[in-house]
Coordinates of C-alpha atoms and ligand atoms in Angstrom, one line a residue:
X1301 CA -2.7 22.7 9.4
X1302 CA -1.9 21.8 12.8
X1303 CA 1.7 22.4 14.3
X1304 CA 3.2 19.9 17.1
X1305 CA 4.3 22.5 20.1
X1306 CA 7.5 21.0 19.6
X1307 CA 7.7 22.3 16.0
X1308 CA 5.5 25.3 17.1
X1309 CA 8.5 26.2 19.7
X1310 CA 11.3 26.1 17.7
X1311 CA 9.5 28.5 15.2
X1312 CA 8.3 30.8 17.8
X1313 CA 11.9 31.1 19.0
X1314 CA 13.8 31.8 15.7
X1315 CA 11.2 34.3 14.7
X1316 CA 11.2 36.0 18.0
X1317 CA 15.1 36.6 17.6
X1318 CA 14.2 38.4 14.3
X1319 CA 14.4 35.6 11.5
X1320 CA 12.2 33.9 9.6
X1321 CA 11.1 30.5 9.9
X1322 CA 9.1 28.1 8.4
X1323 CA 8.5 24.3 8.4
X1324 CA 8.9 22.5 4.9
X1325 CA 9.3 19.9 2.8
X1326 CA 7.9 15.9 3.3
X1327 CA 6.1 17.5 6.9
X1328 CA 4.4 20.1 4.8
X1329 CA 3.5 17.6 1.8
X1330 CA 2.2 14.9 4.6
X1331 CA 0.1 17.3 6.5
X1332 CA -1.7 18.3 3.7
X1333 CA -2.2 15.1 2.7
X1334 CA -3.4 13.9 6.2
X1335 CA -0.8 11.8 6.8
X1336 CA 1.4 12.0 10.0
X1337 CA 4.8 13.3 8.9
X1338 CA 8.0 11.1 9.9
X1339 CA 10.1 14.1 11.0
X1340 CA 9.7 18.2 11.0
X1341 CA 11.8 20.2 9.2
X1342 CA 12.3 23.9 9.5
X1343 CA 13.8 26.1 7.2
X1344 CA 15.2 29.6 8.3
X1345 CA 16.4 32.5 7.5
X1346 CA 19.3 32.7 10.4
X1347 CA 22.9 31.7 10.0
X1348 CA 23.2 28.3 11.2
X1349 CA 25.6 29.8 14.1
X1350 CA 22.5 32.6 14.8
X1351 CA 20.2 29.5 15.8
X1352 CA 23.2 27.7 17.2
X1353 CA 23.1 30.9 20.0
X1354 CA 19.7 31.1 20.2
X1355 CA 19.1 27.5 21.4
X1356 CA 22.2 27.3 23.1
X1357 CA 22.6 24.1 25.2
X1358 CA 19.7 22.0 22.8
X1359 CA 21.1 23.0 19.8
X1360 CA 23.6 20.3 17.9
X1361 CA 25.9 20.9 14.9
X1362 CA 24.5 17.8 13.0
X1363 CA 25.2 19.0 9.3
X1364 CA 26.9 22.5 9.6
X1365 CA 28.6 22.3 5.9
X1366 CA 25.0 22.1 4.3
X1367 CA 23.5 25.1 7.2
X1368 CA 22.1 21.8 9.1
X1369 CA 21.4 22.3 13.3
X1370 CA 19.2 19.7 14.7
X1371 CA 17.5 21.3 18.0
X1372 CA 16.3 19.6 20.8
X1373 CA 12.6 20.3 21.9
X1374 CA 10.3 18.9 23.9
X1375 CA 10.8 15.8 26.3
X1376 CA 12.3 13.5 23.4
X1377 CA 11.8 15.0 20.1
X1378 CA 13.9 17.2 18.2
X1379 CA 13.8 19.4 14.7
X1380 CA 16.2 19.8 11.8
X1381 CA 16.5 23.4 11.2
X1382 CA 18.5 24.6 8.1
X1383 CA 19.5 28.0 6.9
X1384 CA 18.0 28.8 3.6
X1385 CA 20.0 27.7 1.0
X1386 CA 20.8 27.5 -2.5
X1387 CA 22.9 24.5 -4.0
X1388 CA 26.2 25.7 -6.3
X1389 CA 27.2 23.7 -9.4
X1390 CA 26.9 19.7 -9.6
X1391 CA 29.3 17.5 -10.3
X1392 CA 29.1 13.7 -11.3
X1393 CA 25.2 13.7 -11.0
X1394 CA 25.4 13.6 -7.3
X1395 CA 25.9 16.5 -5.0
X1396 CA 26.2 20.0 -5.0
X1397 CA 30.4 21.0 -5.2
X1398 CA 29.2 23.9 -3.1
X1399 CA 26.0 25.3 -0.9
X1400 CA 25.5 29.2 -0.1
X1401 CA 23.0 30.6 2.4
X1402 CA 20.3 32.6 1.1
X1403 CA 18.0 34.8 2.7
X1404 CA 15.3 34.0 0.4
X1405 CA 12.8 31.6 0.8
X1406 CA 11.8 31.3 -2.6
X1407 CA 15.5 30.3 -3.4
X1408 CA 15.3 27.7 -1.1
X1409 CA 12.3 26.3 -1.9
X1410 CA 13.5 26.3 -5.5
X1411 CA 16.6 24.0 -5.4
X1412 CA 14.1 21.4 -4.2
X1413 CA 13.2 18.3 -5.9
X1414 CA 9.2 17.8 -6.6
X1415 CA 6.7 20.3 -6.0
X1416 CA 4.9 18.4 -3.5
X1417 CA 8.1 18.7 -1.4
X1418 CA 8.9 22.3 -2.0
X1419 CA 6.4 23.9 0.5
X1420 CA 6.6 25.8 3.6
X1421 CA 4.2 26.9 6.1
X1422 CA 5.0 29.1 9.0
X1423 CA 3.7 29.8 12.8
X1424 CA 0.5 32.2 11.1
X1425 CA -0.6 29.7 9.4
X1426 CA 0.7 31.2 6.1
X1427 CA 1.7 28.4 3.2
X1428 CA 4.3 29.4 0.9
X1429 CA 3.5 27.4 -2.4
X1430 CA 5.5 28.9 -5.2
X1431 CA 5.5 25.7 -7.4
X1432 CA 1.6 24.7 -7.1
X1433 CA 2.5 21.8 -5.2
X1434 CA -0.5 22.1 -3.7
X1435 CA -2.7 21.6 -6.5
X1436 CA -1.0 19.0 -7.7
X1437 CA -0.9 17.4 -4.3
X1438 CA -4.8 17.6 -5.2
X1439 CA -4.8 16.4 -8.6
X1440 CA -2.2 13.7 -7.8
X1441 CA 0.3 14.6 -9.7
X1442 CA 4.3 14.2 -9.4
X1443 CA 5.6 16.9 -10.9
X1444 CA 9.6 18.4 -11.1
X1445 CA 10.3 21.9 -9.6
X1446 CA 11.5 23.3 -13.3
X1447 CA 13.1 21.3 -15.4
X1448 CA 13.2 17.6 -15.1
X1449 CA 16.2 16.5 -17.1
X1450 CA 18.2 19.2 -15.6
X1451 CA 17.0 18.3 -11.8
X1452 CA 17.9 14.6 -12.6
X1453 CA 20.9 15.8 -14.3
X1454 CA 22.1 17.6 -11.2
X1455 CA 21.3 14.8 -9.0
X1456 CA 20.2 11.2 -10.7
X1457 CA 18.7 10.2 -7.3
X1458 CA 16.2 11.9 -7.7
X1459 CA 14.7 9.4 -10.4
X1460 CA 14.4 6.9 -8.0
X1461 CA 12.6 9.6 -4.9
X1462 CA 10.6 10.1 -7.9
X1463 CA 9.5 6.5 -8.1
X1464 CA 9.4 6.3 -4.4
X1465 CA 6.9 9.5 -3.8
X1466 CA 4.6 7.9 -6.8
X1467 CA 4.6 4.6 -5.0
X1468 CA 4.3 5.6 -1.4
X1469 CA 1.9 8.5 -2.1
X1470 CA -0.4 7.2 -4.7
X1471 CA 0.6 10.1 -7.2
X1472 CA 0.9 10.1 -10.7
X1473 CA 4.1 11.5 -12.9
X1474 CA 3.8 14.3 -15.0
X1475 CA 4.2 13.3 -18.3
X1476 CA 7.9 15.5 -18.5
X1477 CA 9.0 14.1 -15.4
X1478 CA 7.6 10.4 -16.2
X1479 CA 9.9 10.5 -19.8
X1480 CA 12.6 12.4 -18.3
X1481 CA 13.4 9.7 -15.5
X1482 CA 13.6 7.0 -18.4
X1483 CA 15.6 9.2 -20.4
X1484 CA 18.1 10.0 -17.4
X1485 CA 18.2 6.7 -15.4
X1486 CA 21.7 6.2 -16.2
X1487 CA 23.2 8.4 -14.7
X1488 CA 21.9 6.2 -11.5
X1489 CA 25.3 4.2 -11.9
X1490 CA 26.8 7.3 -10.6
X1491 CA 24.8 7.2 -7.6
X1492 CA 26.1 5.7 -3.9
X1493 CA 24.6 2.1 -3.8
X1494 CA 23.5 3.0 -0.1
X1495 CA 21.7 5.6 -1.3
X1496 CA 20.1 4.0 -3.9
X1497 CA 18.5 1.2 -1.1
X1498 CA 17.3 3.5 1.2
X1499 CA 14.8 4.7 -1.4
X1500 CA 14.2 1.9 -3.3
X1501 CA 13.6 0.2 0.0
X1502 CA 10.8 3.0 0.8
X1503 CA 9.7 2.5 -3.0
X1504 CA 8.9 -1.2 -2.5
X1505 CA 6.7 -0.5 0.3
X1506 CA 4.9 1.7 -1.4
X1507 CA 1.0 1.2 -2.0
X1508 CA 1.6 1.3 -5.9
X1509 CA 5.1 -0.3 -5.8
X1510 CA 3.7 -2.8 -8.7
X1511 CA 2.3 0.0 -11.2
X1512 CA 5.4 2.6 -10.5
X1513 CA 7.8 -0.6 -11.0
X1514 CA 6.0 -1.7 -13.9
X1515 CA 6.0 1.7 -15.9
X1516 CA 9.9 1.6 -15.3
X1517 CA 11.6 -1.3 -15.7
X1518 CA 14.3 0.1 -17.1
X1519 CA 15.3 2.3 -14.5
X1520 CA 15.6 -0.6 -12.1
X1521 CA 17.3 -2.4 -14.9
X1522 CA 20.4 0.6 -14.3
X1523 CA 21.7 -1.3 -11.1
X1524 CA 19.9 -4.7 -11.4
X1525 CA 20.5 -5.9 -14.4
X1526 CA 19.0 -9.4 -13.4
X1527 CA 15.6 -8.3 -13.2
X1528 CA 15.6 -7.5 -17.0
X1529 CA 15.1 -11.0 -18.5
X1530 CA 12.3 -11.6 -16.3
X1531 CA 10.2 -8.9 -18.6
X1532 CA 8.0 -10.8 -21.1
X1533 CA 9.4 -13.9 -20.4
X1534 CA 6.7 -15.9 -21.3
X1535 CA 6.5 -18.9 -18.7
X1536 CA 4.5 -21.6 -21.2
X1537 CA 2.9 -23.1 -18.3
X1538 CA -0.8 -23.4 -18.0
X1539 CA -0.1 -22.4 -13.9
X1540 CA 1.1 -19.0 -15.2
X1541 CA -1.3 -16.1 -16.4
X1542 CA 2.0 -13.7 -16.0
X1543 CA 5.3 -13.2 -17.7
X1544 CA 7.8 -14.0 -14.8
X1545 CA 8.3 -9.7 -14.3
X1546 CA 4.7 -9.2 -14.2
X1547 CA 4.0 -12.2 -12.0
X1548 CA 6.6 -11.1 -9.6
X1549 CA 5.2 -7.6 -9.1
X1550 CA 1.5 -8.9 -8.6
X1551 CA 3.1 -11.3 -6.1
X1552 CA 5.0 -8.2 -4.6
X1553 CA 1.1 -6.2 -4.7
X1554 CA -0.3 -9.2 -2.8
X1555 CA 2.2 -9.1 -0.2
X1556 CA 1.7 -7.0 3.5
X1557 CA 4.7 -3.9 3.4
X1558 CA 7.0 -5.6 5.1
X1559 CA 10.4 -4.7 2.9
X1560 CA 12.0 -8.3 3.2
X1561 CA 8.7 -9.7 2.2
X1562 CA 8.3 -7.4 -0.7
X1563 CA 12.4 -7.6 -1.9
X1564 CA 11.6 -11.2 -1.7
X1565 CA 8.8 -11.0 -3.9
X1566 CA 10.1 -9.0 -6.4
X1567 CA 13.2 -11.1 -7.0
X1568 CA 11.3 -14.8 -5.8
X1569 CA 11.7 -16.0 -9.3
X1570 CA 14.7 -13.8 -10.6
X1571 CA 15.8 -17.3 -11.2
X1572 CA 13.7 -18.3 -13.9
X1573 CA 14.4 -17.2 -17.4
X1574 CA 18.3 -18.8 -16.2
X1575 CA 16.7 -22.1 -15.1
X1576 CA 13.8 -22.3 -18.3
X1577 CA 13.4 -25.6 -20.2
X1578 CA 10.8 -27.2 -22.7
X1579 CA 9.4 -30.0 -22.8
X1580 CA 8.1 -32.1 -25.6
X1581 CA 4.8 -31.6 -24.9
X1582 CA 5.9 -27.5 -25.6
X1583 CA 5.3 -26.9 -21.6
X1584 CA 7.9 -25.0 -19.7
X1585 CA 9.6 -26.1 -16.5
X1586 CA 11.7 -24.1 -14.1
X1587 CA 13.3 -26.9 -12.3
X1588 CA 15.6 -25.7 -9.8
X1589 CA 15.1 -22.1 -9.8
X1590 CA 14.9 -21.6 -6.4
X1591 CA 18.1 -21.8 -5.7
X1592 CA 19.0 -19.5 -8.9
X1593 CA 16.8 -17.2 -7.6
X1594 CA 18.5 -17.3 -4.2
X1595 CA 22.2 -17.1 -5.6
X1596 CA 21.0 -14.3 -8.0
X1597 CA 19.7 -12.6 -4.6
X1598 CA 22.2 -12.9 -2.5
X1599 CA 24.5 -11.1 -5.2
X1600 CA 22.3 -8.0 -6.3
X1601 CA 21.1 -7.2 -2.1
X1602 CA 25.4 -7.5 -1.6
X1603 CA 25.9 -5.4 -4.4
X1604 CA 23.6 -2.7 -2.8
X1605 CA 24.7 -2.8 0.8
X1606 CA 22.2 -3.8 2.4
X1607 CA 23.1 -5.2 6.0
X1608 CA 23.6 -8.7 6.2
X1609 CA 20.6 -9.5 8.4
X1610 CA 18.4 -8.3 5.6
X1611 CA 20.2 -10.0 3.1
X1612 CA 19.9 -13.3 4.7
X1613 CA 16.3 -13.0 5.5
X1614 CA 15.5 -11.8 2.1
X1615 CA 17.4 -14.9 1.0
X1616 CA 16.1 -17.5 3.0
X1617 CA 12.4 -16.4 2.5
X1618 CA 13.4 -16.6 -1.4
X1619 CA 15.1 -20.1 -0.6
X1620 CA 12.2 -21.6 1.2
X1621 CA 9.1 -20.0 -1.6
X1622 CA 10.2 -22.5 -3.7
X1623 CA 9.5 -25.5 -0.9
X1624 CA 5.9 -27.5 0.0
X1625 CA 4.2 -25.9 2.4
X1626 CA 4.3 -28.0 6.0
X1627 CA 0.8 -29.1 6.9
X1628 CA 1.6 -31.5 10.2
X1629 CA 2.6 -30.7 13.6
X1630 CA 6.0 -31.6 12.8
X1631 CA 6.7 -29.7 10.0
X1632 CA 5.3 -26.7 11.6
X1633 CA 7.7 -27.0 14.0
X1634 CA 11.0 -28.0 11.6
X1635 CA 10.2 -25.0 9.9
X1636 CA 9.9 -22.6 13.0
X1637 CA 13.1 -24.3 13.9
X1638 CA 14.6 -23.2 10.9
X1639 CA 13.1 -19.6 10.8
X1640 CA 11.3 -18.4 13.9
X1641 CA 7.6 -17.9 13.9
X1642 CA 8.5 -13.8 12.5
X1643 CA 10.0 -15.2 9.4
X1644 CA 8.0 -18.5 8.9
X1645 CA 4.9 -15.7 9.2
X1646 CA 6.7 -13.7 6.2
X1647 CA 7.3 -17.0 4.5
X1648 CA 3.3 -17.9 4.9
X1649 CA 2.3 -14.2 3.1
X1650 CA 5.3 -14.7 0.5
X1651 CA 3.5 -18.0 -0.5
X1652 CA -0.3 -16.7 -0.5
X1653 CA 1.2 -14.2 -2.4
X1654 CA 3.2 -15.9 -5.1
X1655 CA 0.2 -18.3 -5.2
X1656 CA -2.5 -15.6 -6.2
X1657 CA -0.5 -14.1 -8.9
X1658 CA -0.5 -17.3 -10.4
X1659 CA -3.3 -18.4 -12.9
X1660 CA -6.9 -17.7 -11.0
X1661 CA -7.2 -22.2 -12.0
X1662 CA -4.7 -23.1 -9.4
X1663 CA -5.3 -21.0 -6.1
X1664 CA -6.1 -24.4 -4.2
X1665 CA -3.4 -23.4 -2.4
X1666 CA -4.2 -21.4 -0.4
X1667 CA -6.1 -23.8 1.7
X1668 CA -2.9 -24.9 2.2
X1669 CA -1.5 -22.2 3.4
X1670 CA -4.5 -21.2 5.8
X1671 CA -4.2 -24.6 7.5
X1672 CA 0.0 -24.3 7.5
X1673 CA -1.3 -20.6 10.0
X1674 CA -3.8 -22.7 12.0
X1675 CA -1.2 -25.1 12.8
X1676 CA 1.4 -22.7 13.8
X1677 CA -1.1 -20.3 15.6
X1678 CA -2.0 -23.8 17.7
X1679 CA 1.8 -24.9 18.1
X1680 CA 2.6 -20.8 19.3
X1681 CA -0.7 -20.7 22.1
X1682 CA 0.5 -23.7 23.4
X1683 CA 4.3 -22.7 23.7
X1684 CA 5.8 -25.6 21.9
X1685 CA 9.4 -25.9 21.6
X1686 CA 11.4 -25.1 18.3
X1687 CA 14.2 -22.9 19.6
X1688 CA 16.9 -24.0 22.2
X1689 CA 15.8 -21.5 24.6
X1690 CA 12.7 -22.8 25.0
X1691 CA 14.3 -26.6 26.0
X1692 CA 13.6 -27.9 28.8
X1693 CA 17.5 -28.6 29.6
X1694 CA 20.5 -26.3 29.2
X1695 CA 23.8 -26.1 28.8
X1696 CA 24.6 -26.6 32.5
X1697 CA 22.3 -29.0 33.3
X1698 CA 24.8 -30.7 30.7
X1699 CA 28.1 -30.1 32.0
X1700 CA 26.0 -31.3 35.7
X1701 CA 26.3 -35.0 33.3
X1702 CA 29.9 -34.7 32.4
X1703 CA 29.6 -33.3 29.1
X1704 CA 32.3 -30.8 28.0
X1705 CA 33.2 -28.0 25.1
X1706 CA 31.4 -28.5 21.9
X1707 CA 30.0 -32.0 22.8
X1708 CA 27.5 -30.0 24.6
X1709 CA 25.4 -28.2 21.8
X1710 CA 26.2 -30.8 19.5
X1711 CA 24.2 -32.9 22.5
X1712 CA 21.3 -30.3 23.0
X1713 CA 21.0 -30.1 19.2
X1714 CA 20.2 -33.7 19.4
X1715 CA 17.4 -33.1 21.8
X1716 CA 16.2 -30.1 20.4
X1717 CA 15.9 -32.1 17.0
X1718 CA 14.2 -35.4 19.1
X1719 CA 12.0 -32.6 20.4
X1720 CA 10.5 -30.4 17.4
X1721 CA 10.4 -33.8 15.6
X1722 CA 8.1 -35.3 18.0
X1723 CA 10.5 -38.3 19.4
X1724 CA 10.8 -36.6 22.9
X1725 CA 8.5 -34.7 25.0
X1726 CA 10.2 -31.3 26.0
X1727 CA 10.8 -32.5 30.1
X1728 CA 13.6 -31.9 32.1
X1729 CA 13.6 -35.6 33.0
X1730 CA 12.7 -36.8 29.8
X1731 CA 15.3 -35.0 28.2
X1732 CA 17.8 -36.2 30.8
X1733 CA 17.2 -39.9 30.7
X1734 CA 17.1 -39.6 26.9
X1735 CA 20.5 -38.4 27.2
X1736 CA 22.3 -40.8 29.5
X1737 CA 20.8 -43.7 28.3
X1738 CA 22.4 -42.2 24.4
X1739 CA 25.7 -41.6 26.7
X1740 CA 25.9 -45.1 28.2
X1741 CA 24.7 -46.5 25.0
Ligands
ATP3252 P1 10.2 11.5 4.1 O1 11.0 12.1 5.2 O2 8.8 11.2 4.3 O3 10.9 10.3 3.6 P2 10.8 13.9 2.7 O4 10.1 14.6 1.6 O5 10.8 14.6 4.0 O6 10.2 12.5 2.9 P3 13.6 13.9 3.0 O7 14.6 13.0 2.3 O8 13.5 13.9 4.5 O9 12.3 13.6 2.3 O10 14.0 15.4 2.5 C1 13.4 16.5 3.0 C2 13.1 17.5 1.9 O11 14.4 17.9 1.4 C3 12.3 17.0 0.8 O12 10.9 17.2 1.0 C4 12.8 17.9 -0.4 O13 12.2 19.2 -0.3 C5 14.3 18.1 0.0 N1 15.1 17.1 -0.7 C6 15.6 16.0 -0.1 N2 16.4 15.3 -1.0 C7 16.5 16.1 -2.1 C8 17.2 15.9 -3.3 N3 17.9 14.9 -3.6 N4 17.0 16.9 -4.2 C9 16.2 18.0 -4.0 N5 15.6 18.2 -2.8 C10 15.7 17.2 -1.9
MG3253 MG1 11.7 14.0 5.8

């Protein structure tokens, strides 16, 4: 296992000085796996106020109640190191009441969550692997360090990491800890809402969101209860091979891991079983769901905290699934108007998506939606205008006319409109004269 010198210097350090030190957790896990760790974390056996003097000048009291010091190193990196530690009693499901410092590394490595994440490996190349993390990191496996209804039971996040590792990682639950995140999931409405996005953000983007989400339902169910009608709903349509729940997660599989595009997958038709009706030839009909969907949405991603700028992408893309896909010049352009080429991309995936997790009959689509891309990849290489920063006129060149306060957007809305629609070519002059003429007029 290869060290970064960055990480390689922060351990040489702390051990010179007398302690032990050791990197752990996810960098551990990801190494092993041969995947490029997001962050390094070192674990150690010195006070957090012994590394504190030890890197004095780099080193930053980032978490001091839980033995936390992040330290500077290298020209813009830097490492968490925290003292060994053991957690004290929980309370409410959540966090430990108290943390101690140990000088143990087995301790430490024990009050972790999944085996996987409860290895260390130090500056000799020595891996500390009291758990067998490694072997299941080999055999795939997802396993609790001890016992999984008391690890949930201590902290009910975990549940949901659980579903996150499985997804992102490819690996399979232990049969305990699969049953024992069922059996605990509700103690997930004691968990932070923030909390609970951040992971289930991660889990979504996940290679095997769709299987992890489909084995628990329920658990998801705990703090979205909106998704739990979708399951078996039968759809009676001949365009449908899914229930909506299953449909939605093959969409979600089918899209890119973008975490918009994938919320809006999974909740693209949470709209349906609301809007259902038969029929009298016995067919089903969904009329209006898109806008169920989109309400439903808005509420749950509110309800979770996630920012607004999320939201309302998540939403719009969830708004517009439901909407024929723009196959002229001009609707190209009213919808990068309304989006911007970034979202009207996401929107492009959402609907290839949502179309192939329909029945295999009806995937015409897609030719659709390949000629909606050629259209837009033309309309992009030859810089056509859908924004107002791309018009050919501004604001000034407004008030140059006479035009004051508020009559002067509503006035390069108008152009910009005359101009994605096709009415005006996007000139200075053109634009102009289009605009006293409308004036005098
Ligand atoms: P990544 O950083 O790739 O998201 P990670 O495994 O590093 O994954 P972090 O949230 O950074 O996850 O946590 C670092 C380590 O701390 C974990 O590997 C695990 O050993 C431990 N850990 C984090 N959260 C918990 C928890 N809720 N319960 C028990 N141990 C935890
Ligand atoms: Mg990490």
């Amino acid at each position: 296992m290869e060290l970064p010198k960055f990480v390689a210097n922060v351990l040489k350090h702390l051990e010179e000085a007398g302690h032990e030190a050791w990197c752990v957790g996810g960098c551990v896990r990801d190494s092993l796996m041969g995947r490029e760790p997001g962050d390094w974390d070192v674990t150690t056996s010195a006070l957090p106020e012994e590394t504190m003097a030890i890197f004095k000048g780099r080193a930053f009291p980032t978490g001091l109640r839980h033995g936390t010091v992040t330290v500077r190193s290298g020209a813009d990196t830097s490492v968490e190191v925290t003292t060994y530690r053991v957690d004290g009693v929980y309370r409410d499901h959540r966090r430990p009441e108290s943390v101690s410092f140990t000088r143990s590394l087995e301790e430490d490595l024990a009050r972790r969550d999944f085996t996987v994440n409860a290895m260390a490996f130090n500056i000799q190349g020595e891996l500390r692997d009291p758990f067998g993390g490694r072997q299941d990191l080999t055999d795939g496996v997802l396993r609790c360090v001890g016992d999984p209804d008391r690890r949930f039971q201590e902290d009910a996040l975990r549940i949901l990491r659980g579903m996150r590792f499985a997804a992102v990682l490819g690996l399979d639950e232990e049969y305990e800890t699969d049953c024992a995140m069922d059996r605990n999931a509700g103690l997930l409405r004691d968990i932070a809402p923030e909390r609970i996005q951040i992971e289930l953000t991660k889990l979504l983007c996940g290679k095997n969101a769709g299987w992890v989400l489909e084995n628990h339902p329920q658990i998801v169910g705990v703090f979205w209860p909106e998704i739990l009608p979708m399951i078996d709903f039968d759809q009676r349509n001949v365009h449908h091979c899914h229930d909506v729940w299953r449909h939605s997660l093959a969409a979600l599989m089918n899209t890119p891991p973008f975490p918009e595009l994938r919320t809006a997958a999974l909740l693209h038709d949470i709209g349906k079983p609301a809007s259902f009706t038969l029929d009298e030839n016995g067919v089903g009909h969904f009329y209006g769901h898109g806008k169920v969907s989109t309400a439903l949405a808005d509420d749950m991603l509110r309800r979770l905290k996630f920012s607004n700028a999320f939201r309302e992408r998540t939403v719009r893309l969830i708004e517009w699934h439901d909407r024929e896909i723009p196959r002229t010049d001009k609707g190209v352009r009213r919808a990068l108007r309304a989006l911007g080429e970034e979202e009207l991309r996401l929107l492009l995936d959402l609907k290839r998506a949502d179309n192939l997790a329909q029945a295999s009959a009806y995937h015409g689509r897609q030719a659709e939606i390949q000629l909606a891309e050629e259209i837009l990849d033309r309309l992009i290489e030859e810089d056509a205008c859908f924004s107002l920063k791309q018009l050919a006129v501004n604001g000034e060149d407004l008030k140059a006319l006479g035009l004051k306060g508020p009559a002067i957007g509503r006035a390069l809305e108008r152009l910009l409109n005359l101009v994605v629609d096709g009415g005006l070519l996007n000139e200075r002059d053109v634009l102009l004269e289009a605009l006293q003429k409308k004036e005098s007029g």
